Short mmCIF file of C-alpha atoms and ligand atoms in Angstrom, two decimals:
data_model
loop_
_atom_site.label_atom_id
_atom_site.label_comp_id
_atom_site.label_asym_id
_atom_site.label_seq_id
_atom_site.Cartn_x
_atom_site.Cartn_y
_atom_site.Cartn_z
CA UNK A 28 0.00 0.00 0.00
CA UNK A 29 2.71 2.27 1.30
CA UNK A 30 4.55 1.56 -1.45
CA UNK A 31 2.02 2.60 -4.18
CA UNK A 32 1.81 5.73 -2.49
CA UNK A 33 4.90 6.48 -3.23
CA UNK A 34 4.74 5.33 -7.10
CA UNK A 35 2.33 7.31 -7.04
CA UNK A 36 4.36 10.31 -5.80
CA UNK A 37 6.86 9.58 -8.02
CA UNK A 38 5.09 9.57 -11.15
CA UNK A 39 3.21 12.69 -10.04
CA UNK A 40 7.00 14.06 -9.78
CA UNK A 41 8.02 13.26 -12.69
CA UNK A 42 4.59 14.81 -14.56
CA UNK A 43 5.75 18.07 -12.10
CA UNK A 44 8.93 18.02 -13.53
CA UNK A 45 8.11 17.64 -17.37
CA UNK A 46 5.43 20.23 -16.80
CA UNK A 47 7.49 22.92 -14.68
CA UNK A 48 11.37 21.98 -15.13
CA UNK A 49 11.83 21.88 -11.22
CA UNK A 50 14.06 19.04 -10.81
CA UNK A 51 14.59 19.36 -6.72
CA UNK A 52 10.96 17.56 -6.09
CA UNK A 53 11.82 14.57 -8.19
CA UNK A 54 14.86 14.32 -6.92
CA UNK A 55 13.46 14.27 -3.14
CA UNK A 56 10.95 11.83 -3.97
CA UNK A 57 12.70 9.38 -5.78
CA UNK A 58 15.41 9.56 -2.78
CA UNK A 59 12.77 8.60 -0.42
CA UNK A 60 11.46 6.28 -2.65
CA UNK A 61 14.96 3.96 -3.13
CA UNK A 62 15.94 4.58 1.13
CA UNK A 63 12.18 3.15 1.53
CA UNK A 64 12.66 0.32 -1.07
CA UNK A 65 16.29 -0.44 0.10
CA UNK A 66 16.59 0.15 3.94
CA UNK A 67 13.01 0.03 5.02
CA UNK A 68 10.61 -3.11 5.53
CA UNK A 69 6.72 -1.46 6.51
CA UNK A 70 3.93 -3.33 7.62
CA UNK A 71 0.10 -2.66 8.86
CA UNK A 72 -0.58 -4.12 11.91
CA UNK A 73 -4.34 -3.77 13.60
CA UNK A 74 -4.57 -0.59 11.65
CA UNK A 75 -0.65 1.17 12.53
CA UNK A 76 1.99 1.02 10.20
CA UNK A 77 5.07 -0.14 11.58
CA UNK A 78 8.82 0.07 10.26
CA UNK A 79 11.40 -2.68 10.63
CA UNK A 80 14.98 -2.46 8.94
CA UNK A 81 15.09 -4.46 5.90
CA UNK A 82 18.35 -6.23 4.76
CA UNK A 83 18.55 -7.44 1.01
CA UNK A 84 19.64 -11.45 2.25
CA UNK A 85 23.07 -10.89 -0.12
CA UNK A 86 23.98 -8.33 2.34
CA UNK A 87 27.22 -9.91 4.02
CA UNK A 88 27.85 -7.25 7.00
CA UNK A 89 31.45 -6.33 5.50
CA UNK A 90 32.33 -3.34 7.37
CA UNK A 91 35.54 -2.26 7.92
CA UNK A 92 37.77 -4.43 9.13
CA UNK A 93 38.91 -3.10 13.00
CA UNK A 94 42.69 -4.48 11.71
CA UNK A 95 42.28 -1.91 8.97
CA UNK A 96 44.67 1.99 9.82
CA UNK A 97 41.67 3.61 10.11
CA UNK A 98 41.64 6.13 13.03
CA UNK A 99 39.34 4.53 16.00
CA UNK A 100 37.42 8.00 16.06
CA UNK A 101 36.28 6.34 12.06
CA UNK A 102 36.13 2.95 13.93
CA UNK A 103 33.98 4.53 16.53
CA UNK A 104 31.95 6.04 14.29
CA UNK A 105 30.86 3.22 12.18
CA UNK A 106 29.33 1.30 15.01
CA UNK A 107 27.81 4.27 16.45
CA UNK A 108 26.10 5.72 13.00
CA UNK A 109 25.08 1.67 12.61
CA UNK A 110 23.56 1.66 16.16
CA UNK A 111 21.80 5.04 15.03
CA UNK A 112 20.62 3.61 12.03
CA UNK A 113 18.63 0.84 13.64
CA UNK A 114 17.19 2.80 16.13
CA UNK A 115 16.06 5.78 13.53
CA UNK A 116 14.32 2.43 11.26
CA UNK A 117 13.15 0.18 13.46
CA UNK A 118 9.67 1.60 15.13
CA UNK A 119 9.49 -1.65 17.77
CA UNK A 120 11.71 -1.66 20.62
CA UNK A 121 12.07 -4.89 20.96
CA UNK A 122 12.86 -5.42 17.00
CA UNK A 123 15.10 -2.62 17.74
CA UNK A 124 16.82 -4.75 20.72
CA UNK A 125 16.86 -7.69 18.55
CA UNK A 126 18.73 -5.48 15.90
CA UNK A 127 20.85 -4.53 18.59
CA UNK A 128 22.34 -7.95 18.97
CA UNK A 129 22.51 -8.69 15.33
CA UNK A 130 24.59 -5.63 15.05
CA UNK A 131 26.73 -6.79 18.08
CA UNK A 132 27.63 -10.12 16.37
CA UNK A 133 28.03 -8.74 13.22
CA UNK A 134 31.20 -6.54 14.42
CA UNK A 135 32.66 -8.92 16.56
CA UNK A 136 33.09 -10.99 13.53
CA UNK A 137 34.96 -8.18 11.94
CA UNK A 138 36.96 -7.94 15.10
CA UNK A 139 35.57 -5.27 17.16
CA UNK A 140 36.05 -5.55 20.83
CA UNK A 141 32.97 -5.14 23.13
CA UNK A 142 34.69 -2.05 24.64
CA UNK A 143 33.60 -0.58 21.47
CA UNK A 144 30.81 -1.99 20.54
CA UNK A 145 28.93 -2.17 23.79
CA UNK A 146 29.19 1.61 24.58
CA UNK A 147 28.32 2.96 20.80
CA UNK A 148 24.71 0.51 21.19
CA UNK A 149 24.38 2.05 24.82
CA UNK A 150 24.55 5.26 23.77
CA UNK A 151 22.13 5.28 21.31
CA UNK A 152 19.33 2.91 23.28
CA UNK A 153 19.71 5.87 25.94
CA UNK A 154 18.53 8.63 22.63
CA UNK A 155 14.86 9.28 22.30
CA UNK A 156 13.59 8.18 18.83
CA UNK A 157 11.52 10.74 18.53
CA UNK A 158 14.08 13.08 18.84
CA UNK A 159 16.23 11.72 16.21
CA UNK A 160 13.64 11.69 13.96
CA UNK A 161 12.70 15.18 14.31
CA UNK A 162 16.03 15.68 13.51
CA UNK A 163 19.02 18.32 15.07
CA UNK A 164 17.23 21.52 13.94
CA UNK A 165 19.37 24.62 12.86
CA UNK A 166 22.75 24.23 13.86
CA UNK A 167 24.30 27.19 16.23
CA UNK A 168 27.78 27.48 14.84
CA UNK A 169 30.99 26.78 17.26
CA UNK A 170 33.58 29.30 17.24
CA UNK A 171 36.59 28.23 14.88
CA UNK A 172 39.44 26.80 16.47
CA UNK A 173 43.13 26.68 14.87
CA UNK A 174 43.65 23.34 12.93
CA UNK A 175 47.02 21.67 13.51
CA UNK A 176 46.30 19.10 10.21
CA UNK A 177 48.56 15.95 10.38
CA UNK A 178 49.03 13.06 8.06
CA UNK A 179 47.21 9.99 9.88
CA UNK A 180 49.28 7.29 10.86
CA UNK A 181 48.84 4.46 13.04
CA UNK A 182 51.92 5.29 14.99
CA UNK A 183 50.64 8.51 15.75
CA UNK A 184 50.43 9.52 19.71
CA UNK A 185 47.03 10.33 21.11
CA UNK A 186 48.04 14.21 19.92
CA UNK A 187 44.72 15.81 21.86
CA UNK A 188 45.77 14.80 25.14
CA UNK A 189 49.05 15.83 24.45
CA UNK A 190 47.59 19.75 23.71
CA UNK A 191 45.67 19.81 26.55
CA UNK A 192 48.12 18.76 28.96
CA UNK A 193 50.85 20.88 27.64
CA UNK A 194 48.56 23.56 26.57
CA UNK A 195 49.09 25.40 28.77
CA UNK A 196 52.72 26.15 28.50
CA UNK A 197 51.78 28.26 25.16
CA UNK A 198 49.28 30.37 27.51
CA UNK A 199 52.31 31.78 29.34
CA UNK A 200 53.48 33.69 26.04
CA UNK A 201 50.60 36.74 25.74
CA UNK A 202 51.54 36.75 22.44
CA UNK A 203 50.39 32.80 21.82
CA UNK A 204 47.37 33.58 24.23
CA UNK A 205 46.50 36.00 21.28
CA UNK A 206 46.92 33.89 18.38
CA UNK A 207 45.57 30.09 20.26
CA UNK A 208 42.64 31.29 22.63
CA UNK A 209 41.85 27.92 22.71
CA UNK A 210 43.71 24.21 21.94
CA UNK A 211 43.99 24.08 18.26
CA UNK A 212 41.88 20.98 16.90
CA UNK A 213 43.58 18.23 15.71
CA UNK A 214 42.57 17.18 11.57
CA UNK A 215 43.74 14.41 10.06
CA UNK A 216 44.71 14.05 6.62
CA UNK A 217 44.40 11.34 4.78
CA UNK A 218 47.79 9.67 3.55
CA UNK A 219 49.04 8.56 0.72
CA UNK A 220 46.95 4.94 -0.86
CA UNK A 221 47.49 2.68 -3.70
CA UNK A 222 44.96 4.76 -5.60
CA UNK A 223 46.38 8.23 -5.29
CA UNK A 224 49.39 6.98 -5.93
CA UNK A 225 48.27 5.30 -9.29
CA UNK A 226 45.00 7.51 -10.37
CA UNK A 227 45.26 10.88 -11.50
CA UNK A 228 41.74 12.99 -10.52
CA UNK A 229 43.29 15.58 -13.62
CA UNK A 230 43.83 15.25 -16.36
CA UNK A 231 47.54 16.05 -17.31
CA UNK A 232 47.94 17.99 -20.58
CA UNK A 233 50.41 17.17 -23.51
CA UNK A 234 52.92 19.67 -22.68
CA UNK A 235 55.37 18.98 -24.97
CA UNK A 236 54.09 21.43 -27.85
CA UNK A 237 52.97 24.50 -25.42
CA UNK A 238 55.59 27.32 -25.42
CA UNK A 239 55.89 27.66 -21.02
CA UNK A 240 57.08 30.78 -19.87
CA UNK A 241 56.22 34.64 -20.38
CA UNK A 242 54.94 36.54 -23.89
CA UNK A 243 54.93 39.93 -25.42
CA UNK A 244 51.76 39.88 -27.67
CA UNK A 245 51.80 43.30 -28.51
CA UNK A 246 55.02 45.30 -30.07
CA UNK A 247 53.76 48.58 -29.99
CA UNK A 248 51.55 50.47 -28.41
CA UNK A 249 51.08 48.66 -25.44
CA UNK A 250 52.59 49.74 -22.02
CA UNK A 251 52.79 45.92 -20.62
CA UNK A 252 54.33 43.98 -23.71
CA UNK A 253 56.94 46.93 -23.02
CA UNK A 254 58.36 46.05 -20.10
CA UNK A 255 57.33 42.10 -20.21
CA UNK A 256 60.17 39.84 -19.89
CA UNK A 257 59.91 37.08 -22.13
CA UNK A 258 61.32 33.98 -20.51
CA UNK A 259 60.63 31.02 -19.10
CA UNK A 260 63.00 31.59 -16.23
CA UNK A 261 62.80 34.05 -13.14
CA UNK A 262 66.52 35.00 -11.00
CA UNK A 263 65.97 35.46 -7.53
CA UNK A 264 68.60 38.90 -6.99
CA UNK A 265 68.27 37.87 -3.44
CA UNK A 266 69.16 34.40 -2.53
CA UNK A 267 70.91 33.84 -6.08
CA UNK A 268 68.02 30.81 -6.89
CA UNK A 269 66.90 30.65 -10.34
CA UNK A 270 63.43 28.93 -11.06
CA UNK A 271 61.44 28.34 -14.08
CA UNK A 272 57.84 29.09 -14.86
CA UNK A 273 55.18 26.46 -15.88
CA UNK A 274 52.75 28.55 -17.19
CA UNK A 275 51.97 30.66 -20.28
CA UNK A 276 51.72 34.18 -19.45
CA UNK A 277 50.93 37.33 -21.36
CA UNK A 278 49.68 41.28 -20.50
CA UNK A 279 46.27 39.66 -21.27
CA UNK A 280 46.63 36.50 -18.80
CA UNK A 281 43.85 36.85 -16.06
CA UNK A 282 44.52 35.33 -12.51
CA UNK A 283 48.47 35.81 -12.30
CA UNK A 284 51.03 36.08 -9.86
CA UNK A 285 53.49 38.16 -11.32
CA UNK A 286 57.19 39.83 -10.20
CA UNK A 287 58.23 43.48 -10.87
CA UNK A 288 62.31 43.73 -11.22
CA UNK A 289 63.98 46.71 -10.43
CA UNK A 290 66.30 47.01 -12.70
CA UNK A 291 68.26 49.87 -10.99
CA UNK A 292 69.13 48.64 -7.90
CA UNK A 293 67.66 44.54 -8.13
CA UNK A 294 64.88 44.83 -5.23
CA UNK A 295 62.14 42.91 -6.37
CA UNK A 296 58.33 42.71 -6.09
CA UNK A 297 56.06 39.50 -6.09
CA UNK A 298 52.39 40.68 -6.53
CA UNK A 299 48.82 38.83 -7.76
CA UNK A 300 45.58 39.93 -9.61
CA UNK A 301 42.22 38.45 -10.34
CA UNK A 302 42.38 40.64 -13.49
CA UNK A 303 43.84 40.54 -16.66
CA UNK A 304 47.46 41.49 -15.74
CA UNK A 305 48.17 44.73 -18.38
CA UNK A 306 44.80 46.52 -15.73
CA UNK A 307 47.11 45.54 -13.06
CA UNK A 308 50.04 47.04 -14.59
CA UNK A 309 48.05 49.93 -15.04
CA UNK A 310 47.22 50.66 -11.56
CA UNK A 311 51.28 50.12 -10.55
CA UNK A 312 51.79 53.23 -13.03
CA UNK A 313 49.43 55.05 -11.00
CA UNK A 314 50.74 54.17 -7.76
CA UNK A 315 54.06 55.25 -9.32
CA UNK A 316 52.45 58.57 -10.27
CA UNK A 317 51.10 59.38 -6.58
CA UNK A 318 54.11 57.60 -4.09
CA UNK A 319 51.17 55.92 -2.14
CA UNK A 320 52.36 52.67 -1.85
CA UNK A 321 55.75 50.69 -0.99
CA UNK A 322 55.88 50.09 -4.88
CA UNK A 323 54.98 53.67 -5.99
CA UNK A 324 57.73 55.52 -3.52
CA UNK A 325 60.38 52.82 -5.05
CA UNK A 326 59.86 53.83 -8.25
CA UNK A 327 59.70 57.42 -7.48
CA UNK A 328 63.55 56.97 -6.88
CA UNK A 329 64.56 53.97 -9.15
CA UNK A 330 63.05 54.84 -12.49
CA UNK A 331 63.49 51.33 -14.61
CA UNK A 332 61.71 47.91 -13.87
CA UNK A 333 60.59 44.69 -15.96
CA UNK A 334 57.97 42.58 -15.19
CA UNK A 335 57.54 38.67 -15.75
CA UNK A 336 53.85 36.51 -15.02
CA UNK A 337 55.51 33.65 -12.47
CA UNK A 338 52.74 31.87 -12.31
CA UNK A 339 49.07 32.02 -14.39
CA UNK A 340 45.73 31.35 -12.06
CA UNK A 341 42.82 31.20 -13.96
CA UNK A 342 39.64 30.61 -11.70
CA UNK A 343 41.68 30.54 -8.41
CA UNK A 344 40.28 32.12 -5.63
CA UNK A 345 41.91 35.42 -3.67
CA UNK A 346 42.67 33.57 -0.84
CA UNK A 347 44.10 30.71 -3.52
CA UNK A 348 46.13 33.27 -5.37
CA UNK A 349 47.51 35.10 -2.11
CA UNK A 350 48.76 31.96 -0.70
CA UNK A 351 50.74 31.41 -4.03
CA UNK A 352 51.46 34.96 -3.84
CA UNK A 353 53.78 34.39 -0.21
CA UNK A 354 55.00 31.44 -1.80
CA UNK A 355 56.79 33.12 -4.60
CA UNK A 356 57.42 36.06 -1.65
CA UNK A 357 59.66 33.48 0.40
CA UNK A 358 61.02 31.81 -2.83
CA UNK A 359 62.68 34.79 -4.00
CA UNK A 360 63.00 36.77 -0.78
CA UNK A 361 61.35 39.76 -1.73
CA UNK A 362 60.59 40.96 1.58
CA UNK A 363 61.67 44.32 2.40
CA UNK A 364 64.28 45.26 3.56
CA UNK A 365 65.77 42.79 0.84
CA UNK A 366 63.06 43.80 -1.42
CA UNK A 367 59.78 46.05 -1.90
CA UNK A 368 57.12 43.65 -0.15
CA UNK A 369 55.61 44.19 2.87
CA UNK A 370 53.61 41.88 3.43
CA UNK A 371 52.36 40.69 7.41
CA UNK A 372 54.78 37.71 7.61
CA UNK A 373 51.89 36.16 10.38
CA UNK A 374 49.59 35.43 7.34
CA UNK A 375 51.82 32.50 6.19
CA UNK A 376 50.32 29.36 6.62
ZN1 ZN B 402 50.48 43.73 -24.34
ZN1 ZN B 403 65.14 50.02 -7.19
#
């Protein structure tokens, strides 16, 4: 009957859909449709309908393995979300406690311990169904907390305990009290598998035919292609380093982190635009013309400067293109005094 219902919803949806073009309905129905068909077993019993979990009878309980690297917080989590599960599904109590026990079997066999198990199915006996099923509400949002990411690995010490107990060594300094109000949270990465070592997610282009480096386009009349370097190389005057440049860059590249070269006295100058880089270039002249900036009094004194595109960004975000920014910064030391940046060295990450 139930299940009619919902054909019935679902066909309605799809009619919806043809007629209007609004594809979030559909989609909401069928959803509910295939977690009823898939997860859900619902009966009528002296006129109440009643939910029981339904397994397909292929289903062979593989979670993961509790030999597998996983971090026991994932471990953890698996039973608990499991426990949830059955409790959320099952509308009897004592189906639910039968479930229960199922469930307990189930990861013993993939080699849980009870110390694991026992508490997770505790837990969520002790939550209210009801509650669950109305579901957490609107979220109030905690404050943000510094992340200290690490690579997971096995060997790992428990790292929170270790912040908390020494935490408070870094409260001494006012200056760390400033920066880490509270312990920073502790995020692990994911390391290294078999498939990211063998699976690229991009697609790597033939390179071997694209001219990399820096372009004049225009040979006269434009103020950019002027003073463009065209190389594929960039010197660092101040640690002597010489690196080369993967992409193609012209005055018309948009997204680019670029490097302004005094050519007077070899200070350098790593800056980045969202814009097409000749506009840029534009509004260095006029910071040239007024002295406002760090740039603009330079050249107010030294009079001749090239410039060369380090590295092209196209769709990268500010904060994406400012991180690449005080990467080139610290490559090629151009941090005054050495050279004409001034950037807050705090912000590096
Ligand atoms: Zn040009
Ligand atoms: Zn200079």
């Amino acid at each position: 009957m139930y299940f009619i219902v919902f054909s019935l919803l679902v066909v309605l949806a799809v009619y919806r859909f043809r007629l209007t073009g609004r594809s979030s309905v559909i989609y909401t129905y069928i959803y509910i449709y295939i977690y009823i068909c898939i997860y859900i077993k619902i009966k009528l019993e002296g006129g109440v309908l009643t939910t029981d979990l339904y397994t397909k009878p292929s289903n062979l309980n593989l979670y993961l393995h509790y030999d597998s690297y996983h971090s026991n917080c994932t471990k953890k989590g698996i039973v608990f979300s499991q426990a949830l599960r059955v409790k959320m599904i099952c509308s009897d109590p004592e189906k639910t406690q039968q479930h229960f026990g199922e469930l307990r079997s189930n990861f013993q066999d993939r080699g849980y311990p009870s110390s694991i198990v026992d508490p997770a199915c505790e837990r969520v006996q002790n939550l209210s169904r009801e509650d669950l099923l109305a579901g957490k509400g609107r979220r109030t949002r905690k404050p943000v907390r510094a992340p200290l990411v690490v690579t997971r690995n096995p060997r790992l010490p428990n790292l929170r305990s270790i912040i908390n107990k020494y935490f408070h060594i870094l409260q001494l300094s006012p200056n760390l009290m400033n920066v880490l109000s509270s312990p920073p949270q502790v995020i692990y990465r994911q390391p290294r598998n078999l498939q990211s070592h063998l699976v690229r997610a991009k697609l790597v282009e033939n390179v071997k035919n694209v001219h990399k480096g820096c372009y004049k386009t225009h040979f006269k009349n434009c103020v950019t292609c002027n003073v463009l370097q065209e190389t594929d190389r960039v010197y660092s005057n101040a640690t002597g380093e010489t690196f080369t440049i993967f992409s193609t860059i012209t005055c018309m590249s948009v997204g680019v982190v670029y490097l302004i070269n005094c050519k007077d006295c070899g200070k350098q100058y790593v800056g980045e635009t969202g814009g097409e880089l000749r506009v840029r270039h534009r509004g260095h002249r006029q910071e040239i013309r007024k002295g406002n900036t760090p740039l603009g009094q330079h050249f107010q004194i030294c009079k001749n400067f090239d410039l060369i595109g380090l590295q092209s960004l196209v769709n990268a975000s500010k904060q994406k293109r400012e991180a690449i920014e005080l990467r080139w910064i610290y490559r090629l030391g151009s941090l005054s005094p050495v050279g004409i940046n001034v950037k807050d060295v705090r912000t590096v990450s």
